[in-house]
Amino acid sequence: FLWGDAIPAGAAANPDTSFAIIDSVIDAPNVASLVFAENEGSFLVGVAAGLKTQSGKVGFIGGVENDLIKNFQVGFEAGVAAANPDAEVLVQYISQPPDFSGFNDPAKGKEIAAAMYADGADIVYSAAGGSGLGAFEAAAEAGEPGDVWAIGVDSDQYNLVAPELQPYILTSMLKKVDVAVYETIKAFTEGNFTAGVQVFNLATDGVGYSTSGGFVDDIAEQIDGFAQQIIDGEITVPTAAG
C-alpha cells in the first residue's frame, strides 16, 4: 500500500501496461487492486485465541492505527467474542499515521506485548509487520510454552522465527498474497486481466490460518466450522468501516 501514491502516475503514463497493487485501491482502467478480507482471517485466529486462553484476557497489537490494520483488530475481536464471549481483548497501536515506524519497531512491539502479558493476557496477536518479532520474544520471556502464546500475521510465522520461539507461535493469520499474485498473473497470461477491486477472502482461499506446530489441532474443527459459516454467509465479520 506504500505504492499507493506512485501507481496512479505510472498507470496514467503507461495506459497499455497492466498494473496490480497489493493492499491498496487505485481507481484506474489498467490497475487491479488486490485486497484481502483480513477481518475474516483475523476472526479465525480470534476464535483460536478465545478457545485457547486460560486467563480470559488476550491482546491485539497494531503496527499503525489506520483502517487497514483496524480490520485486523475488529475481526480478531469478533472471533474472540464468538468463541468466548466473556474474554477481554486489550488493544494498543505502536504508531499513528503518517508515522509508519510501527511496522518495523520490534523493541516497541516487545515492550507493549510484555505489558499485556504482565497485565494478565496469555495470548497476543500482532498485526504489526516486523514489530511482531518483539512480541514473540516477549512471549518467550513471559512464561512457558502452552501457558503464554503469540499469534503471527500475514505469513506462517512459525516457519520464520528462531527455533526457540516456535513453541510460542499458536497460529498465524494467513494473508495469501501468493494466491492473489498467482491468480492475477494467470489471468493476464490468459488474456483475462481485469482492472478494479478484487477481494481475496475465505471463499476464494485468500485468507486463512496456519497449523504449523500442531498447537491448534485440537480446536481446528471448531475454527473450520466458523470459517464455513462465514463462507456460507451465516456470519458477517465486521470491518473498520462498520
Coordinates of C-alpha atoms in Angstrom, one line a residue:
F1 CA 0.0 0.0 0.0
L2 CA 3.0 2.3 0.3
W3 CA 3.0 2.4 -3.5
G4 CA -0.5 3.9 -3.5
D5 CA 0.8 7.4 -4.5
A6 CA 3.1 6.2 -7.2
I7 CA 1.0 3.7 -9.1
P8 CA -1.7 6.2 -10.4
A9 CA 1.0 8.3 -12.1
G10 CA 2.7 5.2 -13.5
A11 CA -0.5 3.8 -14.7
A12 CA -1.6 7.0 -16.4
A13 CA 1.7 7.4 -18.1
N14 CA 1.6 3.8 -19.4
P15 CA -2.0 3.1 -20.4
D16 CA -1.2 0.0 -22.4
T17 CA 0.5 -1.6 -19.4
S18 CA -1.4 -3.6 -16.8
F19 CA -0.7 -2.9 -13.1
A20 CA -1.6 -4.7 -9.9
I21 CA -1.2 -3.4 -6.4
I22 CA -1.5 -5.2 -3.1
D23 CA -3.4 -3.7 -0.1
S24 CA -4.5 -0.5 -1.8
V25 CA -7.3 0.6 -4.1
I26 CA -6.5 2.6 -7.2
D27 CA -9.2 3.8 -9.5
A28 CA -7.7 3.4 -12.9
P29 CA -8.7 1.4 -16.0
N30 CA -5.4 -0.6 -16.1
V31 CA -4.9 -1.3 -12.4
A32 CA -6.1 -4.3 -10.5
S33 CA -6.4 -3.6 -6.8
L34 CA -5.8 -6.8 -4.9
V35 CA -7.1 -6.6 -1.4
F36 CA -7.8 -9.1 1.3
A37 CA -10.5 -9.9 3.9
E38 CA -8.0 -9.5 6.7
N39 CA -11.0 -9.2 9.0
E40 CA -12.1 -12.8 8.1
G41 CA -8.7 -14.3 8.7
S42 CA -8.3 -12.4 11.9
F43 CA -11.7 -13.7 13.0
L44 CA -10.4 -17.2 12.8
V45 CA -7.3 -16.6 14.9
G46 CA -9.5 -14.7 17.2
V47 CA -11.6 -17.9 17.6
A48 CA -8.3 -19.8 18.3
A49 CA -7.4 -17.2 21.0
G50 CA -10.8 -17.3 22.5
L51 CA -10.8 -21.1 22.8
K52 CA -7.2 -21.4 24.0
T53 CA -7.0 -18.6 26.6
Q54 CA -6.8 -19.7 30.1
S55 CA -6.8 -16.3 31.7
G56 CA -9.8 -14.9 29.8
K57 CA -7.6 -12.0 28.6
V58 CA -5.9 -11.7 25.2
G59 CA -4.1 -8.8 23.4
F60 CA -4.0 -7.2 20.0
I61 CA -1.1 -5.1 18.8
G62 CA -1.5 -3.0 15.7
G63 CA 1.5 -1.5 13.8
V64 CA -0.2 1.7 12.7
E65 CA -3.7 2.8 13.5
N66 CA -5.2 3.0 10.1
D67 CA -8.3 1.4 8.5
L68 CA -6.2 -1.5 7.1
I69 CA -4.9 -2.6 10.5
K70 CA -8.2 -1.8 12.2
N71 CA -9.8 -4.5 10.0
F72 CA -7.4 -7.0 11.7
Q73 CA -8.5 -5.7 15.1
V74 CA -12.2 -5.8 14.7
G75 CA -12.1 -9.2 13.0
F76 CA -10.0 -10.6 15.8
E77 CA -12.2 -9.1 18.5
A78 CA -15.3 -10.6 16.8
G79 CA -13.7 -14.0 16.6
V80 CA -12.7 -13.9 20.3
A81 CA -16.2 -12.9 21.2
A82 CA -17.8 -15.6 19.1
A83 CA -15.7 -18.3 20.8
N84 CA -15.5 -16.9 24.2
P85 CA -18.0 -14.0 24.9
D86 CA -16.5 -13.4 28.4
A87 CA -12.9 -12.9 27.2
E88 CA -11.4 -9.4 27.3
V89 CA -9.3 -8.0 24.4
L90 CA -6.5 -5.5 25.2
V91 CA -5.7 -3.2 22.2
Q92 CA -2.7 -1.0 21.5
Y93 CA -1.2 0.5 18.4
I94 CA 2.5 1.3 18.1
S95 CA 2.3 4.4 15.9
Q96 CA -0.2 6.8 14.3
P97 CA -0.3 7.9 10.7
P98 CA 1.7 9.4 9.0
D99 CA 4.3 7.7 11.2
F100 CA 4.6 4.2 9.8
S101 CA 7.5 3.2 12.0
G102 CA 5.1 0.9 13.9
F103 CA 5.6 -1.8 11.3
N104 CA 9.4 -2.0 12.0
D105 CA 9.9 -1.4 15.7
P106 CA 10.5 -4.8 17.4
A107 CA 11.6 -3.1 20.6
K108 CA 8.3 -1.2 20.9
G109 CA 6.4 -4.3 20.0
K110 CA 8.2 -6.3 22.7
E111 CA 7.5 -3.5 25.2
I112 CA 3.8 -3.4 24.5
A113 CA 3.4 -7.2 24.4
A114 CA 5.3 -7.6 27.7
A115 CA 3.0 -5.1 29.4
M116 CA 0.0 -7.1 28.1
Y117 CA 1.4 -10.4 29.4
A118 CA 2.1 -8.7 32.7
D119 CA -1.5 -7.4 32.8
G120 CA -2.8 -11.0 32.5
A121 CA -3.1 -11.6 28.8
D122 CA -1.9 -15.1 27.9
I123 CA -2.2 -14.7 24.1
V124 CA -1.2 -11.7 22.0
Y125 CA -1.9 -11.2 18.3
S126 CA 0.3 -8.8 16.4
A127 CA -0.6 -7.2 13.1
A128 CA 2.5 -5.1 13.1
G129 CA 4.9 -6.3 10.4
G130 CA 8.5 -6.6 11.7
S131 CA 7.4 -5.4 15.1
G132 CA 5.8 -8.7 15.7
L133 CA 9.1 -10.3 16.4
G134 CA 9.4 -8.3 19.6
A135 CA 6.0 -9.6 20.7
F136 CA 7.2 -13.2 20.1
E137 CA 10.3 -12.5 22.2
A138 CA 8.1 -11.0 25.0
A139 CA 6.0 -14.2 25.0
A140 CA 9.1 -16.4 25.5
E141 CA 10.1 -14.2 28.4
A142 CA 6.6 -14.1 29.9
G143 CA 6.2 -17.8 30.6
E144 CA 6.4 -21.4 29.5
P145 CA 5.1 -22.7 26.1
G146 CA 1.5 -23.6 26.5
D147 CA 1.0 -21.0 29.3
V148 CA 1.5 -18.0 27.0
W149 CA 1.2 -17.7 23.3
A150 CA 1.7 -15.3 20.4
I151 CA -0.2 -15.2 17.1
G152 CA 1.6 -14.2 13.9
V153 CA 0.3 -12.4 10.8
D154 CA 0.3 -12.4 7.0
S155 CA 2.6 -15.5 6.7
D156 CA 3.2 -18.6 8.8
Q157 CA 5.4 -17.0 11.4
Y158 CA 6.2 -20.4 12.9
N159 CA 8.5 -21.1 9.9
L160 CA 10.2 -17.7 10.1
V161 CA 11.2 -17.4 13.7
A162 CA 14.2 -18.9 15.6
P163 CA 13.6 -22.5 16.8
E164 CA 13.4 -21.4 20.5
L165 CA 10.4 -19.1 19.6
Q166 CA 8.4 -21.7 17.7
P167 CA 6.8 -23.3 20.7
Y168 CA 5.1 -19.9 21.4
I169 CA 3.5 -19.4 18.0
L170 CA 0.0 -20.6 18.5
T171 CA -1.0 -19.9 14.9
S172 CA -0.8 -17.1 12.3
M173 CA -3.4 -15.3 10.2
L174 CA -2.5 -16.0 6.6
K175 CA -3.0 -13.3 4.0
K176 CA -2.4 -15.4 0.9
V177 CA -0.6 -12.8 -1.3
D178 CA 0.8 -15.8 -3.2
V179 CA -2.8 -16.8 -4.3
A180 CA -3.7 -13.3 -5.3
V181 CA -0.5 -12.7 -7.3
Y182 CA -0.6 -16.1 -9.0
E183 CA -4.3 -15.7 -10.0
T184 CA -3.6 -12.2 -11.3
I185 CA -0.6 -13.3 -13.4
K186 CA -2.5 -16.3 -14.6
A187 CA -5.5 -14.2 -15.7
F188 CA -3.1 -11.8 -17.5
T189 CA -1.3 -14.6 -19.4
E190 CA -4.7 -16.0 -20.5
G191 CA -5.9 -12.6 -21.7
N192 CA -8.4 -12.2 -18.8
F193 CA -6.7 -9.4 -16.8
T194 CA -9.4 -7.4 -15.0
A195 CA -8.9 -4.0 -13.5
G196 CA -10.7 -2.8 -10.4
V197 CA -11.0 -4.1 -6.9
Q198 CA -10.6 -7.8 -6.3
V199 CA -11.2 -9.1 -2.8
F200 CA -9.5 -12.3 -1.7
N201 CA -11.4 -13.8 1.2
L202 CA -12.2 -17.1 2.8
A203 CA -14.4 -18.2 0.0
T204 CA -11.6 -17.6 -2.6
D205 CA -8.9 -19.1 -0.3
G206 CA -7.4 -15.6 0.0
V207 CA -7.0 -15.7 3.8
G208 CA -6.8 -18.4 6.5
Y209 CA -4.8 -19.6 9.5
S210 CA -1.7 -21.7 9.9
T211 CA -1.5 -25.1 11.7
S212 CA 2.3 -25.4 12.0
G213 CA 3.4 -26.8 15.3
G214 CA 0.1 -28.6 15.8
F215 CA -0.9 -26.2 18.6
V216 CA -4.4 -25.7 17.2
D217 CA -5.1 -29.3 16.0
D218 CA -7.4 -29.8 19.0
I219 CA -9.6 -26.9 18.0
A220 CA -9.2 -26.9 14.2
E221 CA -12.7 -28.5 13.7
Q222 CA -14.2 -25.6 15.6
I223 CA -12.2 -23.0 13.8
D224 CA -13.1 -24.6 10.4
G225 CA -16.8 -24.6 11.5
F226 CA -16.7 -20.8 12.0
A227 CA -14.9 -20.4 8.6
Q228 CA -17.6 -22.3 6.8
Q229 CA -20.3 -20.2 8.5
I230 CA -18.5 -17.1 7.1
I231 CA -18.3 -18.6 3.7
D232 CA -21.9 -19.6 3.8
G233 CA -23.0 -16.1 4.8
E234 CA -24.2 -17.2 8.2
I235 CA -21.7 -14.9 9.9
T236 CA -20.8 -11.5 8.7
V237 CA -17.4 -10.4 10.1
P238 CA -17.3 -6.6 10.9
T239 CA -14.8 -4.2 9.2
A240 CA -13.3 -1.0 10.4
A241 CA -15.8 0.9 8.2
G242 CA -18.6 -0.7 10.2

